[in-house]
PDB file of C-alpha atoms in Angstrom:
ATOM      1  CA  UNK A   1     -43.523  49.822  13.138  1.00 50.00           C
ATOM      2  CA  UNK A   2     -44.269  50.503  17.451  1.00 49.00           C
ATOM      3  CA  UNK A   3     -41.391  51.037  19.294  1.00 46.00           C
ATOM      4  CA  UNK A   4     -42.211  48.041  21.069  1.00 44.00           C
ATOM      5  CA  UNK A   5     -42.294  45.677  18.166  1.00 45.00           C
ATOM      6  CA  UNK A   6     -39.025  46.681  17.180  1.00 46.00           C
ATOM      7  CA  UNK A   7     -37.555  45.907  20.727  1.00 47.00           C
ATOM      8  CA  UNK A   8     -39.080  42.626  19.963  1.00 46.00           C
ATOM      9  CA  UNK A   9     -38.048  41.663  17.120  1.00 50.00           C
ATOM     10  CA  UNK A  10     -34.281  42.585  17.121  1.00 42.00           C
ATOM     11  CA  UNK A  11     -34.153  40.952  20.973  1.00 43.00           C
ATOM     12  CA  UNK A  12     -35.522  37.774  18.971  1.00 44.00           C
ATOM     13  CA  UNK A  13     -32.626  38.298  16.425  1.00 43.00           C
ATOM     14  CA  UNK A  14     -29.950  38.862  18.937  1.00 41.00           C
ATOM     15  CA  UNK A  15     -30.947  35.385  20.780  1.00 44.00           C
ATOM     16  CA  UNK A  16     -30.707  33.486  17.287  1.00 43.00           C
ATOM     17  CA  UNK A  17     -27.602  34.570  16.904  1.00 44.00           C
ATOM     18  CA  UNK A  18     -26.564  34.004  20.147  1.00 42.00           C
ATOM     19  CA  UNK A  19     -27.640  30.515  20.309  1.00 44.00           C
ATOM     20  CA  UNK A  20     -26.196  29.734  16.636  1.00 41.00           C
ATOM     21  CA  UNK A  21     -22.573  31.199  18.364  1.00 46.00           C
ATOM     22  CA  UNK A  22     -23.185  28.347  20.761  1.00 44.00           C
ATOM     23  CA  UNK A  23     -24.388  25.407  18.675  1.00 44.00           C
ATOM     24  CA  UNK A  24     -21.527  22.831  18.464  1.00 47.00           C
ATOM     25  CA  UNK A  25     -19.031  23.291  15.495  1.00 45.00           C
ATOM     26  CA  UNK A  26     -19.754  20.650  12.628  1.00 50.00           C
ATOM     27  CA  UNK A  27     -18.603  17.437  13.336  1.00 57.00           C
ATOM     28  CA  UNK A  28     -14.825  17.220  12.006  1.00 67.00           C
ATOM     29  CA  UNK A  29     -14.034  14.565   9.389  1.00 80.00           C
ATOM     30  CA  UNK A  30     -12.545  11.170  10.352  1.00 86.00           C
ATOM     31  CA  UNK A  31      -9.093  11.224   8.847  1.00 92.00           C
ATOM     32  CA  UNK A  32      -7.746   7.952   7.442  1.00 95.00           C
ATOM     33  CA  UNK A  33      -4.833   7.557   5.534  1.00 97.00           C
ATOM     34  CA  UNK A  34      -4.676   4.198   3.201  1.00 97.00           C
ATOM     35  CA  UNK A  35      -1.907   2.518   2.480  1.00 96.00           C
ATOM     36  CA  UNK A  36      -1.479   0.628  -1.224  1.00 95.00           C
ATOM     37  CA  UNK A  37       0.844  -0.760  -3.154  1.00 95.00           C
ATOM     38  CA  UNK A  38       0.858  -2.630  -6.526  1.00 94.00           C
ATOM     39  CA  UNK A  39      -0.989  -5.630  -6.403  1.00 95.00           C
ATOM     40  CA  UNK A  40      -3.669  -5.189  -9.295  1.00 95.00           C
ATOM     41  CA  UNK A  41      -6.357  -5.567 -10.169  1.00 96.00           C
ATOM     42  CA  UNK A  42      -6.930  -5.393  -6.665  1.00 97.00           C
ATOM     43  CA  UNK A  43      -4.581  -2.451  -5.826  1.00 95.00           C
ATOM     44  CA  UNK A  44      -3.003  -0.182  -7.798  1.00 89.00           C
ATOM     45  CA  UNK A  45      -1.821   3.824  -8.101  1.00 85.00           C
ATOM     46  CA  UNK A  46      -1.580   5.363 -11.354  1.00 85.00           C
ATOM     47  CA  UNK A  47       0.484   8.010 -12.527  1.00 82.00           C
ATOM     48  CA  UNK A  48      -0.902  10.887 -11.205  1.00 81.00           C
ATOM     49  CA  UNK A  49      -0.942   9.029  -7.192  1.00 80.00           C
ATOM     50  CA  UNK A  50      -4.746   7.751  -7.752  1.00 86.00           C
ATOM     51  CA  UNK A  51      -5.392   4.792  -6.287  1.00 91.00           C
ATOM     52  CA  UNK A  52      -6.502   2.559  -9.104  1.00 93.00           C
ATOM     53  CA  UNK A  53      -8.442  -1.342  -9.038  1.00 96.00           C
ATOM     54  CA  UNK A  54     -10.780  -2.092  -6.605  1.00 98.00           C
ATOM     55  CA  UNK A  55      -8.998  -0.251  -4.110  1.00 98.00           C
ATOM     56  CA  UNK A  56      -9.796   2.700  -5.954  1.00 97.00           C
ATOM     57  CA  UNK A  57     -13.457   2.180  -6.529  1.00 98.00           C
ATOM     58  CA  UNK A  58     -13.891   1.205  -2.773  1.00 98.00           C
ATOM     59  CA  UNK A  59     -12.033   3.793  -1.717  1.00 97.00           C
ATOM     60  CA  UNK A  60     -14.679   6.257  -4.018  1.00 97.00           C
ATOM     61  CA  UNK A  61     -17.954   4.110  -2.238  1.00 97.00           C
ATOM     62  CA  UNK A  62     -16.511   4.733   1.124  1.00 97.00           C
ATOM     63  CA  UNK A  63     -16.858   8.699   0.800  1.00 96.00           C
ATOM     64  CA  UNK A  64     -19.814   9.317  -1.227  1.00 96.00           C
ATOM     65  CA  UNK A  65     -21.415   6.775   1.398  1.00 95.00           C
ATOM     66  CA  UNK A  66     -19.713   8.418   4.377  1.00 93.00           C
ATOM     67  CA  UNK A  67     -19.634  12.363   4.211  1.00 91.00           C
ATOM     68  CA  UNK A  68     -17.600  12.960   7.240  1.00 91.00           C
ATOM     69  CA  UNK A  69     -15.076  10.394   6.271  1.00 94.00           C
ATOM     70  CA  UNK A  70     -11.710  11.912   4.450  1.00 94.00           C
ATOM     71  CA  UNK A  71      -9.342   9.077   3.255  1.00 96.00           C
ATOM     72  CA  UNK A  72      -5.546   9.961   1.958  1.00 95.00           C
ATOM     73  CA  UNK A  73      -3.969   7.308   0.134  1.00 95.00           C
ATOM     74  CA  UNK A  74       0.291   6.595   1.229  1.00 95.00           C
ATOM     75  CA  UNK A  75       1.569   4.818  -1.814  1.00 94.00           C
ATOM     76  CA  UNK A  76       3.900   2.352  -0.756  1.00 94.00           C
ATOM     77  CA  UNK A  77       5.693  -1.568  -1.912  1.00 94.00           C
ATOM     78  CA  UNK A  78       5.102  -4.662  -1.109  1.00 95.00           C
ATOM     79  CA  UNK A  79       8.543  -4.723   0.622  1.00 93.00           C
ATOM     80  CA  UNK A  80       8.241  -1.117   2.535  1.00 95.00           C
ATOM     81  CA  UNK A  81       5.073  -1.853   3.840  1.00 96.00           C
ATOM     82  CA  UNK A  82       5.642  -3.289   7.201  1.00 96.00           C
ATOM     83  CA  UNK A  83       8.208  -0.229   7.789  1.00 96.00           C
ATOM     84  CA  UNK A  84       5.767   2.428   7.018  1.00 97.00           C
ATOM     85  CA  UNK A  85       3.552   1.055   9.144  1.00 96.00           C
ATOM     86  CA  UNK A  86       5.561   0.657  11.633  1.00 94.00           C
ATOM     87  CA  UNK A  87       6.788   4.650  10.955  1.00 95.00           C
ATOM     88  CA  UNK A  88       2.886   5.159  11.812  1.00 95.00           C
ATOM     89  CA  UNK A  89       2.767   6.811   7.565  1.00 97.00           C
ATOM     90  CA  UNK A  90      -0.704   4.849   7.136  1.00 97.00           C
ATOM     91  CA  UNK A  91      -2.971   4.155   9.232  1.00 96.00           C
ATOM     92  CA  UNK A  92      -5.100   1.425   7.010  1.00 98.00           C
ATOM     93  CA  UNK A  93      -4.588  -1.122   4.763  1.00 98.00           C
ATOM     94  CA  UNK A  94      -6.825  -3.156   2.804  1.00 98.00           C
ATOM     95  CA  UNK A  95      -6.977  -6.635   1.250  1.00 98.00           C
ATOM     96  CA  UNK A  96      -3.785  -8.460   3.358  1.00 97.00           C
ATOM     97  CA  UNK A  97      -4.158 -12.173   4.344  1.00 96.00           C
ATOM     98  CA  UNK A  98      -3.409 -12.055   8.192  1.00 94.00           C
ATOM     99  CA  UNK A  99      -0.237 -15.229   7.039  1.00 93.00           C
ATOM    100  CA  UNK A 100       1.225 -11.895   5.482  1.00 95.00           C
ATOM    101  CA  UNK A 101       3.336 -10.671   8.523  1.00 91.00           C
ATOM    102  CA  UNK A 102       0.752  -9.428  10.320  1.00 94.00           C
ATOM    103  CA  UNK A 103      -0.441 -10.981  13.159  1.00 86.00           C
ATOM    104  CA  UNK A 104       2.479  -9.989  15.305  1.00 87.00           C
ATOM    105  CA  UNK A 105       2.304  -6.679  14.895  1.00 92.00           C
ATOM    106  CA  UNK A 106       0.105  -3.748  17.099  1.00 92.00           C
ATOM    107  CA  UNK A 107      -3.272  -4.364  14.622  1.00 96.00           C
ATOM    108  CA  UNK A 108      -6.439  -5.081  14.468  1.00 96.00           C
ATOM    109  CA  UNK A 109      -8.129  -7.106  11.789  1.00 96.00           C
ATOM    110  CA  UNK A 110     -11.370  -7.278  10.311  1.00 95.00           C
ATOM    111  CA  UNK A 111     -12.961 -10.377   9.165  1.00 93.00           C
ATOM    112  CA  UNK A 112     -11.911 -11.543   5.657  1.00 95.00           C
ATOM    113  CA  UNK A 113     -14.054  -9.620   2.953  1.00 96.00           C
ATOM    114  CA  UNK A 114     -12.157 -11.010   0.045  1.00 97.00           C
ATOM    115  CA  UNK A 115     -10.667 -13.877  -1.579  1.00 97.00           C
ATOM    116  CA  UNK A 116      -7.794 -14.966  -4.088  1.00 96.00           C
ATOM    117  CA  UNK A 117      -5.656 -17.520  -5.776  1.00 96.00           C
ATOM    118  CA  UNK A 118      -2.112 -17.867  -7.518  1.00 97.00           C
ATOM    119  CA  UNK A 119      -1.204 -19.985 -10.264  1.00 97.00           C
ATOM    120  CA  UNK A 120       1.769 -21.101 -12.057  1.00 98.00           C
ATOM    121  CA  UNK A 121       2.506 -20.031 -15.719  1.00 98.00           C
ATOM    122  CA  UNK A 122       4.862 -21.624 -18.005  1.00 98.00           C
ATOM    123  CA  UNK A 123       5.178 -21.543 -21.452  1.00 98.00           C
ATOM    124  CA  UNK A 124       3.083 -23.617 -24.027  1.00 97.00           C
ATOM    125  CA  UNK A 125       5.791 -25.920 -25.926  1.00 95.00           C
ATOM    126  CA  UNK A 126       5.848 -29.347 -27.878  1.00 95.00           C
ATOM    127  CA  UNK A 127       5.315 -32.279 -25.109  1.00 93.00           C
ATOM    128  CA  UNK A 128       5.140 -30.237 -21.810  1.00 95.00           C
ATOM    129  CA  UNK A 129       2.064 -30.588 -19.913  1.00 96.00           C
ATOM    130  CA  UNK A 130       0.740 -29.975 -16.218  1.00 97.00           C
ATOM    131  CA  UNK A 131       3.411 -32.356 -14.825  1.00 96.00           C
ATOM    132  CA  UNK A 132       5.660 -29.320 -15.484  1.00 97.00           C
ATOM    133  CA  UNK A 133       4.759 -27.815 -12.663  1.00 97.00           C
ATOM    134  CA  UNK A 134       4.738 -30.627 -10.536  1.00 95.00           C
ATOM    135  CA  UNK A 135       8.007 -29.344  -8.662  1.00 94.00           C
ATOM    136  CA  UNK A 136       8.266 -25.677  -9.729  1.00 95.00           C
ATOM    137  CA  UNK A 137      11.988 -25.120  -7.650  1.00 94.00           C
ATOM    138  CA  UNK A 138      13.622 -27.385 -10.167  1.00 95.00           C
ATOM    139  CA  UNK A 139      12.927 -24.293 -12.835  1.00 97.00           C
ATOM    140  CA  UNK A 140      13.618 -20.839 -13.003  1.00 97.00           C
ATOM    141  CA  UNK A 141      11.340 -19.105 -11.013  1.00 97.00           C
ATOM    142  CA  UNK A 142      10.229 -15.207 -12.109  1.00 97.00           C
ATOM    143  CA  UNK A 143       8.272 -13.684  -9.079  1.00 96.00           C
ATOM    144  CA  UNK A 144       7.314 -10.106  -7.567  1.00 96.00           C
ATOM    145  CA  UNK A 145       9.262  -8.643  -4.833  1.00 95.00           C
ATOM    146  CA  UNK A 146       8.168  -8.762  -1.611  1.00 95.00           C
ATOM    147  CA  UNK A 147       5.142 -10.864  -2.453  1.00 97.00           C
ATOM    148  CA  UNK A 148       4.411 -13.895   0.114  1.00 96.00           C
ATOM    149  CA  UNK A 149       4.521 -17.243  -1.849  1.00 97.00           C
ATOM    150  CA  UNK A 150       3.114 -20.553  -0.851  1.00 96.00           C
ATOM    151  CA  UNK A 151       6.175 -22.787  -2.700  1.00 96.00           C
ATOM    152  CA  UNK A 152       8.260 -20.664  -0.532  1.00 96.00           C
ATOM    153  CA  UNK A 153       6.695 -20.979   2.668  1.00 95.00           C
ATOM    154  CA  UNK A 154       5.523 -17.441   2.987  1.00 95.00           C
ATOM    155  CA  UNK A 155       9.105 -15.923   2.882  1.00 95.00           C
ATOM    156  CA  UNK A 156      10.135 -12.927   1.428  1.00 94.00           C
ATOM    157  CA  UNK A 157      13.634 -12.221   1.803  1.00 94.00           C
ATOM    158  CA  UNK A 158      15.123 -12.056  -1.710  1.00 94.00           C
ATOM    159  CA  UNK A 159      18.672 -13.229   0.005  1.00 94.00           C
ATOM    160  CA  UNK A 160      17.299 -16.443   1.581  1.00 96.00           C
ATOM    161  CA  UNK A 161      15.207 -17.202  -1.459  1.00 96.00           C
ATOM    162  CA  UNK A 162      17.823 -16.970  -4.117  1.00 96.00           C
ATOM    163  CA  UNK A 163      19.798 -18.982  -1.799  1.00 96.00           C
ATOM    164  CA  UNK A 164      17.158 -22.052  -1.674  1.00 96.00           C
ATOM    165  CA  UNK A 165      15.965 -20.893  -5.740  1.00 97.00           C
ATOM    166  CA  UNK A 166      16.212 -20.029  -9.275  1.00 96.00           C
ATOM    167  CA  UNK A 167      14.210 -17.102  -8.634  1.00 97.00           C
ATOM    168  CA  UNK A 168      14.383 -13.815 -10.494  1.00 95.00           C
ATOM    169  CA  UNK A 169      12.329 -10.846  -8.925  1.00 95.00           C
ATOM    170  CA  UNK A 170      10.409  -7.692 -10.357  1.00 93.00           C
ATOM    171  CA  UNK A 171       7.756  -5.382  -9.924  1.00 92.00           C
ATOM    172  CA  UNK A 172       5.121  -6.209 -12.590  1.00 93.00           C
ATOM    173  CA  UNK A 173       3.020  -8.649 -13.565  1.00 95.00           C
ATOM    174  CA  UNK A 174       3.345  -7.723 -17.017  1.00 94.00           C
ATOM    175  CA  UNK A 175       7.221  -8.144 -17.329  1.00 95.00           C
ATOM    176  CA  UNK A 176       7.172 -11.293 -15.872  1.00 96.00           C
ATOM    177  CA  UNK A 177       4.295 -13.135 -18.156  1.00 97.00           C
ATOM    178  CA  UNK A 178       6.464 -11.387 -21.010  1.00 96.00           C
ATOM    179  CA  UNK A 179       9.629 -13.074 -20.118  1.00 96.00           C
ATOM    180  CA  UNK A 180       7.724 -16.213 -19.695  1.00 97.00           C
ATOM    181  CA  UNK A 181       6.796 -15.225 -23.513  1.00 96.00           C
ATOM    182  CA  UNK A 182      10.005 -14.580 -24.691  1.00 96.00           C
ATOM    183  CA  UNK A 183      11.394 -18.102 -24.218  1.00 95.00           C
ATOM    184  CA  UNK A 184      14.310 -17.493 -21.902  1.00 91.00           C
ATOM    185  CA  UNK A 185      14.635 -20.320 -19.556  1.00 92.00           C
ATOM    186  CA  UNK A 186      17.696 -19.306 -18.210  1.00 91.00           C
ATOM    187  CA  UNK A 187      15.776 -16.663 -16.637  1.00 92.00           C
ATOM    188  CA  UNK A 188      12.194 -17.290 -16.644  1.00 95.00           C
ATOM    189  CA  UNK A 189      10.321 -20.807 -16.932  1.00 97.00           C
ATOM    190  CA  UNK A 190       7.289 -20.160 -14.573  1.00 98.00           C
ATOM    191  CA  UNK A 191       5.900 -17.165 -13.241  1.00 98.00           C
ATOM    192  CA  UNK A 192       3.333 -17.239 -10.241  1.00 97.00           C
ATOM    193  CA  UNK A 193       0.035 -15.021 -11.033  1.00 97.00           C
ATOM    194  CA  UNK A 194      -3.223 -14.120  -9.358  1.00 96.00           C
ATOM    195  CA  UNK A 195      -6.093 -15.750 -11.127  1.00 96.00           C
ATOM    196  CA  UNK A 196      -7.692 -12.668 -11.070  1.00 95.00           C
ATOM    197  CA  UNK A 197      -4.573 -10.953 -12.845  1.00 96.00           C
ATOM    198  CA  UNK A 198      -4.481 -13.398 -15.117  1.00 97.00           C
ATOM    199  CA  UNK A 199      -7.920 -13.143 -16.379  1.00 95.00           C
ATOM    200  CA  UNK A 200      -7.791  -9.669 -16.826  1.00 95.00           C
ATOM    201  CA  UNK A 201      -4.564 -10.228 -18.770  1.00 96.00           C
ATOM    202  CA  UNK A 202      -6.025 -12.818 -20.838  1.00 96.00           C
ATOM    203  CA  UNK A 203      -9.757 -10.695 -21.553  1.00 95.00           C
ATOM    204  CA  UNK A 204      -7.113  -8.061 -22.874  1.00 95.00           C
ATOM    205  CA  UNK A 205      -5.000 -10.180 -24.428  1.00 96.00           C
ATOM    206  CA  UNK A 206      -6.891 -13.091 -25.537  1.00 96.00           C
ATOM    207  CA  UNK A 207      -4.195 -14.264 -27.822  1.00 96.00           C
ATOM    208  CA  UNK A 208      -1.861 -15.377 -25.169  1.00 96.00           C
ATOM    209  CA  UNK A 209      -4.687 -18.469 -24.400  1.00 96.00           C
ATOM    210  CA  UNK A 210      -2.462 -20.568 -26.874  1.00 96.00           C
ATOM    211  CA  UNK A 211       0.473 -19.604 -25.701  1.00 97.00           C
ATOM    212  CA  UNK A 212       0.722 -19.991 -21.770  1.00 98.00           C
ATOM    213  CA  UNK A 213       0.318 -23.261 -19.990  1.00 98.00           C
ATOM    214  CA  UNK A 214      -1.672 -22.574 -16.724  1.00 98.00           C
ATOM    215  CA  UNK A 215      -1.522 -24.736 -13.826  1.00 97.00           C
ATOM    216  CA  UNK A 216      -4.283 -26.570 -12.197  1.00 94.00           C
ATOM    217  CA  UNK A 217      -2.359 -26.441  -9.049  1.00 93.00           C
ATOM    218  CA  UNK A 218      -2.834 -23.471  -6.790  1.00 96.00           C
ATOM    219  CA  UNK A 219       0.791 -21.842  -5.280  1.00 97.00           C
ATOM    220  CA  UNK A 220      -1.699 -20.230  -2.902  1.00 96.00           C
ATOM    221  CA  UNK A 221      -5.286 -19.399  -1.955  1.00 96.00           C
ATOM    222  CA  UNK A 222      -5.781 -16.288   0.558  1.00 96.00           C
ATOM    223  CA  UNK A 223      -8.800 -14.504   2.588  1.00 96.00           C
ATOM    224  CA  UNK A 224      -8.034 -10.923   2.329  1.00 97.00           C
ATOM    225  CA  UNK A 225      -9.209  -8.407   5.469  1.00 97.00           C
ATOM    226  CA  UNK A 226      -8.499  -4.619   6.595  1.00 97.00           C
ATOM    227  CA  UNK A 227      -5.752  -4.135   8.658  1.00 98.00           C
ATOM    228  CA  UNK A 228      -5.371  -1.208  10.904  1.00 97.00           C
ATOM    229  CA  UNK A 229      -3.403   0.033  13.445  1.00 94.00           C
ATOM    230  CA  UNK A 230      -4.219  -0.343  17.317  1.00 93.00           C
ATOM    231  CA  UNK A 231      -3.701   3.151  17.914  1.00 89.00           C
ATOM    232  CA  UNK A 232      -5.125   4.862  15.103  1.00 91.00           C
ATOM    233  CA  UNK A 233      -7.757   6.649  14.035  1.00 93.00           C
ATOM    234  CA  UNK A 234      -9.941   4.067  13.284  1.00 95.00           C
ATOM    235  CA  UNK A 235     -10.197  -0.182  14.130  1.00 96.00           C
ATOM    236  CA  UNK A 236     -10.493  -2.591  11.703  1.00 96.00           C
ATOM    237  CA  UNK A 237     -14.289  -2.834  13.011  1.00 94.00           C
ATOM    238  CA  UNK A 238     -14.888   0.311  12.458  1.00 95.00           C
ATOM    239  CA  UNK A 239     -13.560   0.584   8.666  1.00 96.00           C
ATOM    240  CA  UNK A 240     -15.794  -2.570   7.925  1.00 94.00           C
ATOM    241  CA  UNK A 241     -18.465  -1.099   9.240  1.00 93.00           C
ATOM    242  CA  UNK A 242     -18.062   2.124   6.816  1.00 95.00           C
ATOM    243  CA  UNK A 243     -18.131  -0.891   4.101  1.00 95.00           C
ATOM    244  CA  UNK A 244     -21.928  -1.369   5.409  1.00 94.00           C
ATOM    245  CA  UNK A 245     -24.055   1.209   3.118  1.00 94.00           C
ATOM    246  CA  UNK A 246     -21.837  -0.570   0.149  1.00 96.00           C
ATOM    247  CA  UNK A 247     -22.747  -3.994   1.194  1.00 94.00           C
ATOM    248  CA  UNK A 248     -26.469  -3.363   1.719  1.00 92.00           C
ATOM    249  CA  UNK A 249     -27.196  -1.932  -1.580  1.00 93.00           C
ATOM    250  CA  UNK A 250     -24.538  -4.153  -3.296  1.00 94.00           C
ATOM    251  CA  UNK A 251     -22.041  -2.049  -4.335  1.00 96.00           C
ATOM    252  CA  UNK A 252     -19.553  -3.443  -3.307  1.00 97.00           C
ATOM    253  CA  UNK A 253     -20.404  -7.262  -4.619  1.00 96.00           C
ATOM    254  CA  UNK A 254     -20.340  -5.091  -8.269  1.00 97.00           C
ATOM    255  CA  UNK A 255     -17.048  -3.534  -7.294  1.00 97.00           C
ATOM    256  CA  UNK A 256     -15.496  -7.373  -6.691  1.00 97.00           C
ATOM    257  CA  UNK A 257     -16.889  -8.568  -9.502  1.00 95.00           C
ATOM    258  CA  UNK A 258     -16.196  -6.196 -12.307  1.00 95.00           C
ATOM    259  CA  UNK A 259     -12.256  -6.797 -11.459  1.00 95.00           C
ATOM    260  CA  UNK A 260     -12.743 -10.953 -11.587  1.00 94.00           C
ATOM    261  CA  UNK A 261     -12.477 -11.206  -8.043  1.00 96.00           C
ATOM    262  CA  UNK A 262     -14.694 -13.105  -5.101  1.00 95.00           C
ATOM    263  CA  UNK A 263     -15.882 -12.131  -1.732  1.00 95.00           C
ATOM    264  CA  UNK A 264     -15.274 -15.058   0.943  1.00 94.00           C
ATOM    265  CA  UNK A 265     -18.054 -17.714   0.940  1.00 89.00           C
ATOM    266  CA  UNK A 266     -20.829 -16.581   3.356  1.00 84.00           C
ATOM    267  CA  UNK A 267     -19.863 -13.169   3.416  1.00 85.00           C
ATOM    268  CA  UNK A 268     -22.609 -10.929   2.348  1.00 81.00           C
ATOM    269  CA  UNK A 269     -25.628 -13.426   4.896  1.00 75.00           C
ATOM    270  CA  UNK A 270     -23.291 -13.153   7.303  1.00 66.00           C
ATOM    271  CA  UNK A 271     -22.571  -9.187   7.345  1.00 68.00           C
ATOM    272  CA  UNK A 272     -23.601  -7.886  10.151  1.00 65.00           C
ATOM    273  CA  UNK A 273     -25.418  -3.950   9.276  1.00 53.00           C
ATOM    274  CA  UNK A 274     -24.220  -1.606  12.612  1.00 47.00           C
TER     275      UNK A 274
END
C-alpha cells in the first residue's frame, strides 16, 4: 500500500475515534422507585419482593415499552405509606383515590385510570337477607388496616374507629372472608371486600357462592390515579404518559381486565397519545 494511502487511512481512523470520544454518553435511565402495598388483585408483592397483580404486569409493560426507564419497587402498608413518602423512600405510587390522604400533601396526580368498588359480606344463614346490611355498625365489623372505608367516613385510625365500632382489623382478605366463614359473630359478622377481590375469590373458590351473602349496597366506589411526588424524578403526567405505548396497542385494557377490574368510563377516547 503507498505511503500516502496509509497516511490516509489511519488519519481517517484517528478522527473516528476521536469524534466517537466526543459523542454524548448514552442517555442514563430514568430512575423510579414504586411504592406498593397489599391491596390485590390490584397490588401485591410476593415472597421473593415481586410486585404481583396488575401492578406487577404494568409495572413489566412500562419497561419493555420504555427502554430507558428503570423502576424499583419499595414494598410498603397501607398504614406506612404516607410516612415513607413523606421519608422521600418512593417516589411513585399507583392506583390511590385522591379521598385517600392525598391531596394535602407535596403531589401531583394524574387523571384517574382505574376504577373500584367495596361490598359488604356476611354470612348466608336461615332468614337473613340484604336488610342485614342495612346498618353495618350495629355488627361486628372485620376490616383491613389502614384501608379508607366509606361507613367510616374515610378514617383510618384503628383507636378512633374501635372507639365509634365493633371493628376487628387484619391484613388479608383471605382471613377475614374465613372468619366470616367460620361463624363467629362475636368477632366477625361482615367483612368489607373489593368486588374485584371478591370475584377472584369466588372464580377460585366457587363453592363459597352458597355460602356468603353479598350486598347490593356499595361501602365505596373509587377512581384510582398515579400519585407522585412534586419533587421527584418524574410527575404524575409524565408516568401516564409512559402508560401511552400500553394504551395504544391495548395492553393495558387486557392487563385491567384479566384481574376483574375496570378502567374509568371514557378513559381510553379520551387518552391523550404525547
Amino acid at each position: 500500500m503507498p505511503a500516502i494511502y496509509r497516511s490516509t487511512r489511519i488519519l481517517a481512523l484517528l478522527t473516528g475515534a476521536l469524534a466517537l470520544c466526543w459523542l454524548p454518553a448514552a442517555f442514563p435511565k430514568t430512575e423510579i422507585t414504586v411504592g406498593a402495598y397489599y391491596f390485590p388483585p390490584v397490588a401485591d408483592i410476593n415472597h421473593n419482593h415481586e410486585p404481583q397483580g396488575l401492578l406487577g404486569d404494568l409495572i413489566d409493560g412500562l419497561e419493555a415499552a420504555n427502554d430507558d426507564l428503570d423502576i424499583r419497587v419499595f414494598y410498603t402498608s397501607p398504614k406506612r405509606r404516607y410516612l415513607d413518602f413523606e421519608a422521600g423512600l418512593y417516589d411513585v405510587i399507583f392506583f390511590e383515590s385522591a379521598d385517600w390522604g392525598w391531596s394535602d400533601r407535596e403531589v401531583t396526580m394524574s387523571r384517574p385510570i382505574l376504577t373500584d368498588e367495596e361490598l359488604y359480606v356476611a354470612l348466608k344463614k336461615p332468614g337473613r337477607d340484604l336488610s342485614f346490611f342495612e346498618d353495618i355498625s350495629r355488627h361486628h365489623i372485620v376490616a383491613m388496616s389502614g384501608y379508607h372505608y366509606g361507613f367510616a367516613e374515610l378514617e383510618t385510625d384503628t383507636q378512633a374507629l374501635q372507639a365509634k365500632f365493633n371493628i376487628e382489623f387484619s391484613d388479608s382478605h383471605s382471613r377475614n372472608l374465613q372468619l366470616i366463614k367460620a361463624d363467629r359473630p362475636s368477632i366477625a359478622e361482615v367483612a368489607i371486600i373489593s368486588r374485584s377481590y371478591l370475584q377472584m375469590h369466588l372464580s377460585e373458590n366457587p363453592e363459597d357462592w352458597r355460602k356468603l351473602l353479598i350486598s347490593d349496597k356499595l361501602d365505596q366506589s373509587y377512581q384510582l390515579r398515579i400519585v407522585a411526588r412534586k419533587d421527584g424524578p418524574v410527575t404524575a403526567t409524565d408516568v401516564l404518559n409512559l402508560m401511552a405505548p400500553l394504551v395504544a396497542n391495548g395492553s393495558y385494557r387486557l392487563m385491567v381486565e384479566k384481574w376483574g377490574l375496570q378502567m374509568p368510563q371514557g378513559f381510553l377516547t379520551g387518552f391523550d397519545l404525547p
